[in-house]
XYZ file of C-alpha atoms in Angstrom:
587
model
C 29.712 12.661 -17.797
C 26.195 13.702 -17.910
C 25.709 16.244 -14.711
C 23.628 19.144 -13.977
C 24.646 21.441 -10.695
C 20.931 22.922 -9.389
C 23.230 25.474 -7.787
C 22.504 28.497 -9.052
C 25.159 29.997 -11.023
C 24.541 33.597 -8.629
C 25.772 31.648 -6.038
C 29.217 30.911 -7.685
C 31.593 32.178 -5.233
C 29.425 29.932 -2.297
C 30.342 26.772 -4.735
C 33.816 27.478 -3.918
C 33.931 27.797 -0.790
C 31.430 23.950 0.212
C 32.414 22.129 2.593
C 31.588 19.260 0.573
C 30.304 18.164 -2.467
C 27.387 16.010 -2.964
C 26.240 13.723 -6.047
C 22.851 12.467 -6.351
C 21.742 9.444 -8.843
C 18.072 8.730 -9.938
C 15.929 7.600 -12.296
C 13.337 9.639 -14.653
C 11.827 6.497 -16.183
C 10.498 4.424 -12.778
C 7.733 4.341 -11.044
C 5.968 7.333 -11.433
C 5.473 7.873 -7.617
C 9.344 7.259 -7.167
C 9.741 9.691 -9.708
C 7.495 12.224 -7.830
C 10.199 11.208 -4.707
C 13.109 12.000 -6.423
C 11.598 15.087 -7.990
C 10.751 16.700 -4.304
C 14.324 15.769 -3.217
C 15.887 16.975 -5.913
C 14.225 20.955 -5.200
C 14.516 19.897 -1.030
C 18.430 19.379 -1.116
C 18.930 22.553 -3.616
C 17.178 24.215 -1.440
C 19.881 23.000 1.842
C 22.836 22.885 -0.106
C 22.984 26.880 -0.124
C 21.989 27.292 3.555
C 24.617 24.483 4.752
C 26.643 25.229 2.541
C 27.657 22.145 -0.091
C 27.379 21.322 -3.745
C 24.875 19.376 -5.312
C 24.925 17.795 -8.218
C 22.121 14.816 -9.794
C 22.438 12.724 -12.650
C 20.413 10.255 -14.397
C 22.953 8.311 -16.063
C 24.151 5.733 -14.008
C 27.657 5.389 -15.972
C 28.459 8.161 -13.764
C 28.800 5.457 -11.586
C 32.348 5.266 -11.958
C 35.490 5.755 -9.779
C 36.585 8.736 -11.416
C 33.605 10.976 -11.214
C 32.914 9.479 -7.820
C 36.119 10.607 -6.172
C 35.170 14.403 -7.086
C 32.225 13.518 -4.090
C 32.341 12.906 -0.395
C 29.052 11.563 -0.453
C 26.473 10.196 -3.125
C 22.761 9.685 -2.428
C 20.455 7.300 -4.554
C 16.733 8.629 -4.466
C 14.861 6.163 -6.723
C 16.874 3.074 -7.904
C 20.185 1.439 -8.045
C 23.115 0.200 -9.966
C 22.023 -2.357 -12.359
C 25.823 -3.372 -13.862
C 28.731 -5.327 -12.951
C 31.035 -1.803 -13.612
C 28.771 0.185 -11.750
C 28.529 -1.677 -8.520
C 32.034 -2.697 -8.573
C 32.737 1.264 -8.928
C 30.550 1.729 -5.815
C 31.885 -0.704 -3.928
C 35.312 0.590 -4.174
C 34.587 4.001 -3.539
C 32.881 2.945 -0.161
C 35.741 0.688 1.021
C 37.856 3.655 0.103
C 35.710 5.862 3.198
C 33.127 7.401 0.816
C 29.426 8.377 1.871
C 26.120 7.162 0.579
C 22.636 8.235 1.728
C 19.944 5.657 0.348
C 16.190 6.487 0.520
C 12.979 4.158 0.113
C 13.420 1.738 -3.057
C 17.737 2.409 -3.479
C 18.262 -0.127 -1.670
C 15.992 -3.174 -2.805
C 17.834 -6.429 -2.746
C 15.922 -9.461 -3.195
C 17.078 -12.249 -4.654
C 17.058 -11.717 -8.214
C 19.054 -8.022 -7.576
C 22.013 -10.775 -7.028
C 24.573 -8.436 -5.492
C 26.099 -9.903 -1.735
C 27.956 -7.160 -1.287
C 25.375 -5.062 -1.436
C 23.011 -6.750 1.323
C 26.722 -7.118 3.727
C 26.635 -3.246 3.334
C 22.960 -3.144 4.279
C 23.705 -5.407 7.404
C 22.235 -8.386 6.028
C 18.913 -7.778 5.874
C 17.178 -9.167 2.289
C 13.927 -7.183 1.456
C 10.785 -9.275 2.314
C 7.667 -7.482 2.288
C 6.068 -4.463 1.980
C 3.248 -2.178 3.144
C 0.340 -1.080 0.567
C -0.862 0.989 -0.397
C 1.271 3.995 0.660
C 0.199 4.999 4.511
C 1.416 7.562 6.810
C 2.682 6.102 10.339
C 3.969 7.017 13.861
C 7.717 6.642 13.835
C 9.753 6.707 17.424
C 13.774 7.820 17.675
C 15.913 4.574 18.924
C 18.720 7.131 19.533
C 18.044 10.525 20.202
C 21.738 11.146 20.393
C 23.122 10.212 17.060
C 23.675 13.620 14.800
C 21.014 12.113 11.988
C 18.341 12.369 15.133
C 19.561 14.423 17.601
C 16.974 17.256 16.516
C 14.065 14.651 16.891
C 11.584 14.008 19.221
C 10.803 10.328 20.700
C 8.091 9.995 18.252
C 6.914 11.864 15.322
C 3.768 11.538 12.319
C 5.470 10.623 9.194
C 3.972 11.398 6.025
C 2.473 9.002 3.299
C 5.276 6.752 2.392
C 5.328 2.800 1.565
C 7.040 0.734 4.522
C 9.282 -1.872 4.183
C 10.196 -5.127 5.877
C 13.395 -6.843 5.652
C 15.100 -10.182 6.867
C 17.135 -10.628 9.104
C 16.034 -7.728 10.753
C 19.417 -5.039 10.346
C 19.035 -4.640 14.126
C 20.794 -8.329 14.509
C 23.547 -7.018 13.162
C 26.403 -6.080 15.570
C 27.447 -3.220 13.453
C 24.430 -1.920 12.632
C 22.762 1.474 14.872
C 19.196 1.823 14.094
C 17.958 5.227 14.832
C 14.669 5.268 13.896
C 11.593 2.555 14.019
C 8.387 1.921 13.167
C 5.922 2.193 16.251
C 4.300 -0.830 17.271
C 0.900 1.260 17.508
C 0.906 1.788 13.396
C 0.214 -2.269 12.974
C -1.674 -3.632 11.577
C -0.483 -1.122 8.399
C -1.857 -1.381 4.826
C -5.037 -1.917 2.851
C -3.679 -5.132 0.668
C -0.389 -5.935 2.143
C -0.133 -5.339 5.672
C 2.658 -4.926 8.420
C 1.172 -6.750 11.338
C 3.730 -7.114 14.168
C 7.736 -7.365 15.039
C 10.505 -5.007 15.082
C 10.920 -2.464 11.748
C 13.589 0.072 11.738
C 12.996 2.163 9.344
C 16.517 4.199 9.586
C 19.800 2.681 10.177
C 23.620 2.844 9.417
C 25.662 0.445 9.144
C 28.954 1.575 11.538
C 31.370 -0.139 9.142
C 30.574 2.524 6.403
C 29.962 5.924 6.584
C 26.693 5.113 5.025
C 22.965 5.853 5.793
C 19.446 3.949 4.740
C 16.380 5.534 5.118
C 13.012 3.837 4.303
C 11.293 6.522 3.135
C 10.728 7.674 -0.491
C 7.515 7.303 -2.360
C 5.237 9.256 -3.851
C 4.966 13.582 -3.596
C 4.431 13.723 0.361
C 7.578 12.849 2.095
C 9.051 16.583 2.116
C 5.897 17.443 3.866
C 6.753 16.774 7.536
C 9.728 20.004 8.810
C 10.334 17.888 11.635
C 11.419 14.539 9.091
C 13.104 17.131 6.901
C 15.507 18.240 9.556
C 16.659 14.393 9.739
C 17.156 14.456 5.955
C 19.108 17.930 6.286
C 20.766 16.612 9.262
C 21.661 13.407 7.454
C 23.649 15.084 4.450
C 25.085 17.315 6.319
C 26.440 14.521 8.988
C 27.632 12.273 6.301
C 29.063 14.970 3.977
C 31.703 16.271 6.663
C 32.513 13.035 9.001
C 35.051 12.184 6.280
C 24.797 -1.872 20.245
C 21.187 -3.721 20.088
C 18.881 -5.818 22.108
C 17.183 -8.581 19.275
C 13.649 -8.004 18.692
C 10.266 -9.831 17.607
C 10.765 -9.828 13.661
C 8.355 -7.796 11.587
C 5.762 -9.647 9.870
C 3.720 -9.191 7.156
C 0.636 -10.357 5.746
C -1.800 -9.502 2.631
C -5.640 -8.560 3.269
C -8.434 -7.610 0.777
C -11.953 -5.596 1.754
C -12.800 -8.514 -0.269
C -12.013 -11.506 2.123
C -15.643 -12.086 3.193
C -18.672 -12.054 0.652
C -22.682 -13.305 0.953
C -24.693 -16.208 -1.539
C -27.412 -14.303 -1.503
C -29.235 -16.843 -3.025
C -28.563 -19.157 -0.064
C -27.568 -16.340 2.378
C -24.627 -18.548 3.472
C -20.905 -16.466 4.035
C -17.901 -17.089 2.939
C -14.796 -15.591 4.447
C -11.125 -16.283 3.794
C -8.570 -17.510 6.426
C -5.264 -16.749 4.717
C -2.984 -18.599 7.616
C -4.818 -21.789 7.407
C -5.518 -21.948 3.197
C -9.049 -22.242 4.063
C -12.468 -20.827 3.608
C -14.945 -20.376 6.265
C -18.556 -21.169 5.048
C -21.291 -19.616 7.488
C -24.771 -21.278 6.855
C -27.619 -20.016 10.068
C -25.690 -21.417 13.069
C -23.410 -23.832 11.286
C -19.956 -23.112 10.615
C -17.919 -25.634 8.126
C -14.082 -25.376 6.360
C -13.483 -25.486 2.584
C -9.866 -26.187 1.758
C -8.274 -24.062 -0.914
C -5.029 -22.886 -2.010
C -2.018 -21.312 -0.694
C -2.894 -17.899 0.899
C -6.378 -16.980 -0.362
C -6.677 -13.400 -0.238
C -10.366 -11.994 -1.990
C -13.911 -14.297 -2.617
C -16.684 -13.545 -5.426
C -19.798 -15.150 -5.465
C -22.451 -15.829 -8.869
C -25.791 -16.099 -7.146
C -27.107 -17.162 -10.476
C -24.862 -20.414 -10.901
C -23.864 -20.722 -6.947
C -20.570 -21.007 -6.950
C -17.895 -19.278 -4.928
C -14.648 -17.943 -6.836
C -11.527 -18.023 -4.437
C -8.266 -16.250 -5.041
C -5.445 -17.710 -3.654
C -2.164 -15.194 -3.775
C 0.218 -17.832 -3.072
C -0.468 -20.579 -5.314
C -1.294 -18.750 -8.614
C -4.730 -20.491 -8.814
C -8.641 -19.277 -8.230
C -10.560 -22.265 -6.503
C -14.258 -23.026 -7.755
C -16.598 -23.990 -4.814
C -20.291 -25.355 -5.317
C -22.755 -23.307 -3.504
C -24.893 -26.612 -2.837
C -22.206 -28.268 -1.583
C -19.478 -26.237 -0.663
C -16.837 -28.514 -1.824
C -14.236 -27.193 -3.992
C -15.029 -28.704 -7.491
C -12.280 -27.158 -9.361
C -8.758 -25.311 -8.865
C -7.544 -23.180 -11.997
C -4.064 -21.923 -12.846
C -4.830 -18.253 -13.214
C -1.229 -16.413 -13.131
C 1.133 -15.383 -9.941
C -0.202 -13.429 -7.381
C -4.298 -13.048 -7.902
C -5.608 -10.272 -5.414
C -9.028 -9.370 -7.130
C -11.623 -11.686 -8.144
C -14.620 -10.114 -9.666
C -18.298 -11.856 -11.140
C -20.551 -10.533 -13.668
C -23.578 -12.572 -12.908
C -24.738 -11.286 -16.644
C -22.268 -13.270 -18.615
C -20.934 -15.998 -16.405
C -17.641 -14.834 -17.039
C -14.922 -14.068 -13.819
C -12.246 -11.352 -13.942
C -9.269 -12.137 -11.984
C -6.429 -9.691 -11.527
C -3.080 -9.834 -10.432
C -0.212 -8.178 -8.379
C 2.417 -6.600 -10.629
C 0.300 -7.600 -13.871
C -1.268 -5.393 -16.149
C -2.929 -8.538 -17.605
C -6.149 -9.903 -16.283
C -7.333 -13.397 -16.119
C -11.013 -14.212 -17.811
C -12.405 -17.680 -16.613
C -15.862 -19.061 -18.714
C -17.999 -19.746 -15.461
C -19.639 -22.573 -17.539
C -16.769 -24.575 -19.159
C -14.026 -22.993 -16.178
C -11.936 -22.284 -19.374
C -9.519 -19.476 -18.881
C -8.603 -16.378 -21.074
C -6.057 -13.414 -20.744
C -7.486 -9.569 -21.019
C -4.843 -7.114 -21.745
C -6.517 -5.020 -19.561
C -3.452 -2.312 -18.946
C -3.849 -2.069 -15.204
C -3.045 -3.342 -12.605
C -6.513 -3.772 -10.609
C -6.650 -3.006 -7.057
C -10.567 -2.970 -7.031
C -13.042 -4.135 -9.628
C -17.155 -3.082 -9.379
C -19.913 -4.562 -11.445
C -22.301 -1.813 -12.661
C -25.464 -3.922 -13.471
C -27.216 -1.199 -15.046
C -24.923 -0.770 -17.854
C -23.238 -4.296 -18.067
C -19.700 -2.739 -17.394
C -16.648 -3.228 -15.105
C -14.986 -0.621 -13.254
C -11.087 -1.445 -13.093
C -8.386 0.868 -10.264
C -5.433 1.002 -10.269
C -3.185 3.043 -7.228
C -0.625 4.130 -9.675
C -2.629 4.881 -13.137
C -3.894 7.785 -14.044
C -7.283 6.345 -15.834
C -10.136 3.792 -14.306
C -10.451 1.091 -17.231
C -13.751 0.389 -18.282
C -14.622 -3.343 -19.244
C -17.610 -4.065 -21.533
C -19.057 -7.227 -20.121
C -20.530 -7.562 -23.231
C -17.536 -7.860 -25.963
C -15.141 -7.199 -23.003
C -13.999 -4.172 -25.173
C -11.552 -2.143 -23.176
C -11.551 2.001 -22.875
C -10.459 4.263 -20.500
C -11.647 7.189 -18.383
C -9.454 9.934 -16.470
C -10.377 10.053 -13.142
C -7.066 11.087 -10.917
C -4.152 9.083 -9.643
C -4.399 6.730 -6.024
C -7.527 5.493 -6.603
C -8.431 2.561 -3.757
C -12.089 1.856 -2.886
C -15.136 1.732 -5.390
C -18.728 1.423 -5.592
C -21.726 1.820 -7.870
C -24.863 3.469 -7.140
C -27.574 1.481 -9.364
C -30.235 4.071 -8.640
C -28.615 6.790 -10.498
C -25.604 4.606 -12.314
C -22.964 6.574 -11.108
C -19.938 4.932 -10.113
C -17.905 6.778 -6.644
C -14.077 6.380 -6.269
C -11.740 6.882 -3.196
C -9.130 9.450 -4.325
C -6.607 8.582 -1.501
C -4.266 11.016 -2.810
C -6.551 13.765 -2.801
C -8.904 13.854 0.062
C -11.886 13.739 -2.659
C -14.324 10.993 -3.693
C -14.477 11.288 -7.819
C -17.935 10.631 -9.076
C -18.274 8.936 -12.543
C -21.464 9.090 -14.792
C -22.406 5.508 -16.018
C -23.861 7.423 -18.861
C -21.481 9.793 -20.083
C -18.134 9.094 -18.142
C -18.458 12.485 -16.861
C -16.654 12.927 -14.060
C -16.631 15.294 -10.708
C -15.137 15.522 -7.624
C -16.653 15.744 -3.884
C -14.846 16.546 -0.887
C -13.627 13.826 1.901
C -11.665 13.718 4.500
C -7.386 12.326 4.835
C -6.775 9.031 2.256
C -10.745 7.476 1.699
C -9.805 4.257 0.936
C -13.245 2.687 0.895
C -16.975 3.079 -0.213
C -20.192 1.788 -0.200
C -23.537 2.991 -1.373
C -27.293 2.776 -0.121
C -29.375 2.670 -2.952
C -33.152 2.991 -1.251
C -31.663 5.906 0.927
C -29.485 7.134 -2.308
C -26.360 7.921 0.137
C -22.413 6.983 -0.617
C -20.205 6.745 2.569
C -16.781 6.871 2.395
C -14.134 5.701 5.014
C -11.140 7.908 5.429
C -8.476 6.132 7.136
C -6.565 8.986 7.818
C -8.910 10.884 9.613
C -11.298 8.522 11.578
C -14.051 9.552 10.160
C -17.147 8.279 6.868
C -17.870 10.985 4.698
C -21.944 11.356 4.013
C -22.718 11.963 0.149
C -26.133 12.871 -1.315
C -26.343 10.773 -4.177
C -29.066 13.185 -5.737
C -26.281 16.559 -5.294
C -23.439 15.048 -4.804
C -23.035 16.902 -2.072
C -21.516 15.704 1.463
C -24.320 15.780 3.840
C -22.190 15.191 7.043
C -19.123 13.961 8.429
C -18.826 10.996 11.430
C -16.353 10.301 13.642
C -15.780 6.750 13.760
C -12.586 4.522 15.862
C -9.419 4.085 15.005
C -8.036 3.952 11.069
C -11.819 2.551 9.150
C -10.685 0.422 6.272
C -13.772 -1.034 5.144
C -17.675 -0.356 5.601
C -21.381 -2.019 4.515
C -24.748 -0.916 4.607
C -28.032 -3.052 5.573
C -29.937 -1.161 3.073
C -33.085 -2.373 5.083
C -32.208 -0.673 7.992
C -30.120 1.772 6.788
C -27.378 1.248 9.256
C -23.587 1.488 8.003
C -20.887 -0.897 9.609
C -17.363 0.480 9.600
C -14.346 -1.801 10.375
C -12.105 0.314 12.278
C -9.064 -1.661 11.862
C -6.479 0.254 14.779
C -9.042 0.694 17.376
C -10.522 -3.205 17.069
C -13.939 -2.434 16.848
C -17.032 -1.708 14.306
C -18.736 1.588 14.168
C -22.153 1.387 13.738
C -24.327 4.580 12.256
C -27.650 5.703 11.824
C -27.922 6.106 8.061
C -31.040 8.438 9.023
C -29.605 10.366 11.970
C -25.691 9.914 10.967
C -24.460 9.436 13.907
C -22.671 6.708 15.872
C -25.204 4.623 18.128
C -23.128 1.622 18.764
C -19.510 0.407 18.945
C -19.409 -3.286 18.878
C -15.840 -5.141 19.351
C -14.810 -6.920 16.451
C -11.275 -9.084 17.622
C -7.919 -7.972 16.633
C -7.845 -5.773 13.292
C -10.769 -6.238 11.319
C -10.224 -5.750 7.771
C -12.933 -6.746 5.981
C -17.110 -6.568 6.383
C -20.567 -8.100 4.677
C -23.978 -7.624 5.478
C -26.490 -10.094 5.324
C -29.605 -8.188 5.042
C -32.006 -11.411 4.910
C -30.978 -12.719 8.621
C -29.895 -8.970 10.061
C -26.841 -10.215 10.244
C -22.733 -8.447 10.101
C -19.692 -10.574 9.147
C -16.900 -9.167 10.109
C -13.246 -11.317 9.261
C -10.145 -9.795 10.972
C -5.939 -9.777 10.859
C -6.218 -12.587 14.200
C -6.562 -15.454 12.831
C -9.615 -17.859 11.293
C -12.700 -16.258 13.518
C -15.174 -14.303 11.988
C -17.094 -11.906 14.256
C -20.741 -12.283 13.604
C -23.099 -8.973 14.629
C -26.737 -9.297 15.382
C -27.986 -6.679 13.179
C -30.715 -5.592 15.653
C -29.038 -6.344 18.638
C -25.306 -5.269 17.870
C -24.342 -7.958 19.964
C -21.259 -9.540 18.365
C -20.279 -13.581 18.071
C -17.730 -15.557 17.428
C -18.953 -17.533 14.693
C -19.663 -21.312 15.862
C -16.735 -23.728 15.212
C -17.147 -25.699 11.792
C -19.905 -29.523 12.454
């Protein structure tokens, strides 16, 4: 058996006299932010094991897994993954049904249906895991039971750090047996940059009352041992479980996914085109006219060539980009591009369309002429994509990688640049071809030149997760979600210039580089910000229906197009007026 005790052997004689004896699995070779998870619990429960007075003991081979070694513990804890064979769940299982403990956190406990393990999801209370939040957001959690020992140090509500939140079906809360403790507040929704938690019911810590057992949603990435008040449930939680040898049915959760790329402008016919993800249809905006394309199953992001005029659709659901013509909005052509596209990208250059996909680190290449389709092994998987026109090159982010991959639109030659982990939004200034990056993990916006790949860093405020760039008034703003406010960068310095206060959780902004105004979509408080590029400052807060998400400027007509969580409206703003519109029902 492969063990190491992070009690220190000084504290010898306190070994022998625990009250219990803990044994933690995890993984080393997972996803490096569950890593980072299991690396902070790992130094948190060393730390509590002397104070409260237990053994604790980790391993990373899950052989250990075995009834033996497991009836040395009164209680094991999986941080980062699970048992993958027959002999290892089979060992769990009987050490539970025996009156063991187990403490899961975050990803432990992911059942879907290829984890095929029954068991397993009857332990969980039946819930299967459906859906998830991205990327990783901090949220407002409130105490179901204040009296439990897990909570009973809580208050009703409390701001838990970065984590990514899960949904699961049936909701555990069905479950006779089950006691959640601890929920998701309703005020978080809608939650997420990509894929979003919009409404229901999500507990987020429960037990299941025929086990002494304990899930806990949280568990990724380096900031969930952040929060004293959610570490005292953790402590409280071991410590409950280690020496202990009712629910009214609610809405279920519900998820969706959401790009800052849902709405784009021709502008070579100034028309819109926005994405309505319920219906499998695209909204096309022309003046006052407002007509429907039919597309595919859950269309999620839209790129338009101006030079060939035609509109590149990515549809999550169905695996397939559709082509519309720009003359005649029709769809003229549905590819097979791979499971799950999210970004669709154009470089107006080369005719050529870069398509990349959830949980790939291929990327799709379609030949805008003959609609033939190609696969880039582009190493990432590509959360954002930005044309820089001034050097023919792609800009590819991923949330997890550690470089931004840089895409010759020329030979499509691939290299990479370090830039810093949790990278979300990006943008190119063409006036000075630097390229700006939202470093959600850092508070920083990292600032890449075009020319040399160097690369510095300017301050922001909590998780930027979007930019956009005036090039006539050479200013970057970034949105920080986390603080409510758009960081003001002098493109010439580098330097941040100011700092506005904008509504609730901004997710996505766009500049009328004619009047220098900046829209922000301020997705929690259900409204656009409007600043003064020239003041910066806020002179107008237009509604903008329930969530908005995503935002285009039409500079030709003055116009905003804002598309939003609701439903199939978009929310048209009169760019001199800030009066906003539903947009007219399609002829």
């Amino acid at each position: 058996m492969v063990l190491f005790a992070v009690l220190l052997s000084a504290a010898a004689g306190l070994a022998q006299q625990s009250e219990f004896r803990v044994l933690a699995f995890y993984s080393a070779k997972t996803e490096p932010d569950h890593v980072q998870f299991a690396e902070g619990a790992l130094e948190f429960f060393k730390e509590i094991a002397a104070r409260d007075h237990f053994t604790f003991d980790a391993s990373t081979n899950w052989d250990d897994l075995n009834s033996p070694d497991l009836s040395k513990y009164q209680l094991i804890l999986w941080l980062n993954d699970f048992p993958s064979t027959p002999e290892q769940r089979q060992s769990f299982q009987r050490y539970m049904e025996a009156g063991g403990a187990w403490l899961g956190f975050h990803v432990s406990a992911f059942n879907d249906a290829d984890t095929h393990w029954p068991w397993f999801v009857d332990f969980l209370g039946g819930g299967v895991f459906h859906i998830n939040s991205w990327p990783p957001l901090p949220a407002k959690l409130v105490v179901d039971d204040r009296t439990h020992p897990v909570t009973v140090h809580l208050p009703e509500s409390y701001p838990s750090p970065i984590n990514e939140w899960y949904i699961w079906k049936p909701s555990p809360r069905l479950n006779k047996d089950v006691r959640v403790l601890v929920s998701l507040d309703p005020s978080n929704y809608p939650l997420g940059l990509k894929d979003v938690l919009i409404s229901g019911d999500l507990p987020v810590v429960w037990t299941n009352t025929k086990y002494r057992m304990l899930y806990m949603n949280m568990g990724h990435g380096d900031k969930i041992f952040t929060s004293s008040t959610q570490n005292k449930m953790f402590e409280d939680a071991v410590v409950w479980l280690g020496t202990r040898a009712n629910h009214a049915e609610a809405p279920a959760p519900a998820g969706a996914q959401i790009s800052p790329r849902g709405v784009a402008i021709n502008t070579k016919t100034n028309k819109v085109y926005a994405v309505n993800t319920n219906s499998d249809t695209v909204t096309v905006i022309d003046g006052i006219h407002r007509a429907s394309v039919k597309v595919g199953i859950r269309p999620v992001s839209i790129a338009v060539n101006p030079a060939t005029n035609k509109i590149y659709v990515g549809n999550s659901r169905s695996g397939t980009v559709t082509v519309i013509d720009g003359a005649s909005d029709a769809a003229i052509a549905t590819l097979k591009v791979g499971d799950l596209p999210y970004v669709v990208a154009v470089n107006p250059a080369t005719n050529k369309v870069y398509v990349s996909r959830t949980f790939s680190n291929d990327m799709t290449v379609i030949d805008g002429a003959s609609n033939a389709t190609s696969t880039l092994e582009a190493g990432v998987q590509a959360d954002a994509i930005a044309l820089n026109p001034v050097n023919n090159k792609l800009y590819l982010t991923g949330y997890e990688g550690n470089h931004v991959t840089v895409i010759d639109g020329s030979n499509d030659r691939i290299s990479k640049v370090p830039v810093g982990t949790h990278l979300w939004g990006v943008a190119v200034n063409e006036a000075t071809n630097r390229i700006y990056f939202a470093n959600s993990g850092s508070a920083s916006v990292a600032v890449l030149d075009g020319a040399s790949n160097a690369v510095t860093s300017v301050g922001a405020g909590e998780i930027p997760c979007a930019i956009a760039v005036d090039p006539t008034a050479n200013k970057i703003y970034a949105a920080n979600y986390a603080s409510d406010s758009v960081t003001v960068i002098d493109g010439s310095s580098d330097k941040v210039i100011a700092t506005v206060i904008v509504g609730a959780r901004p997710q996505a902004l766009a500049v009328d580089r004619e009047t220098h105004r900046i829209f922000v979509a301020n997705t929690r408080s259900n409204n656009v910000s409007v600043i003064d590029g020239r003041a910066n400052s806020v002179i107008a807060t237009v509604p903008a229906g329930n969530s908005p998400y995503a935002i285009a400027v039409d500079a030709a007509r003055n116009r905003v197009y804002v598309t939003n969580v609701a439903g199939n409206n978009s929310i048209v703003i009169d760019g001199k007026t800030l009066v906003p519109a539903v947009a007219p029902a399609p002829q």
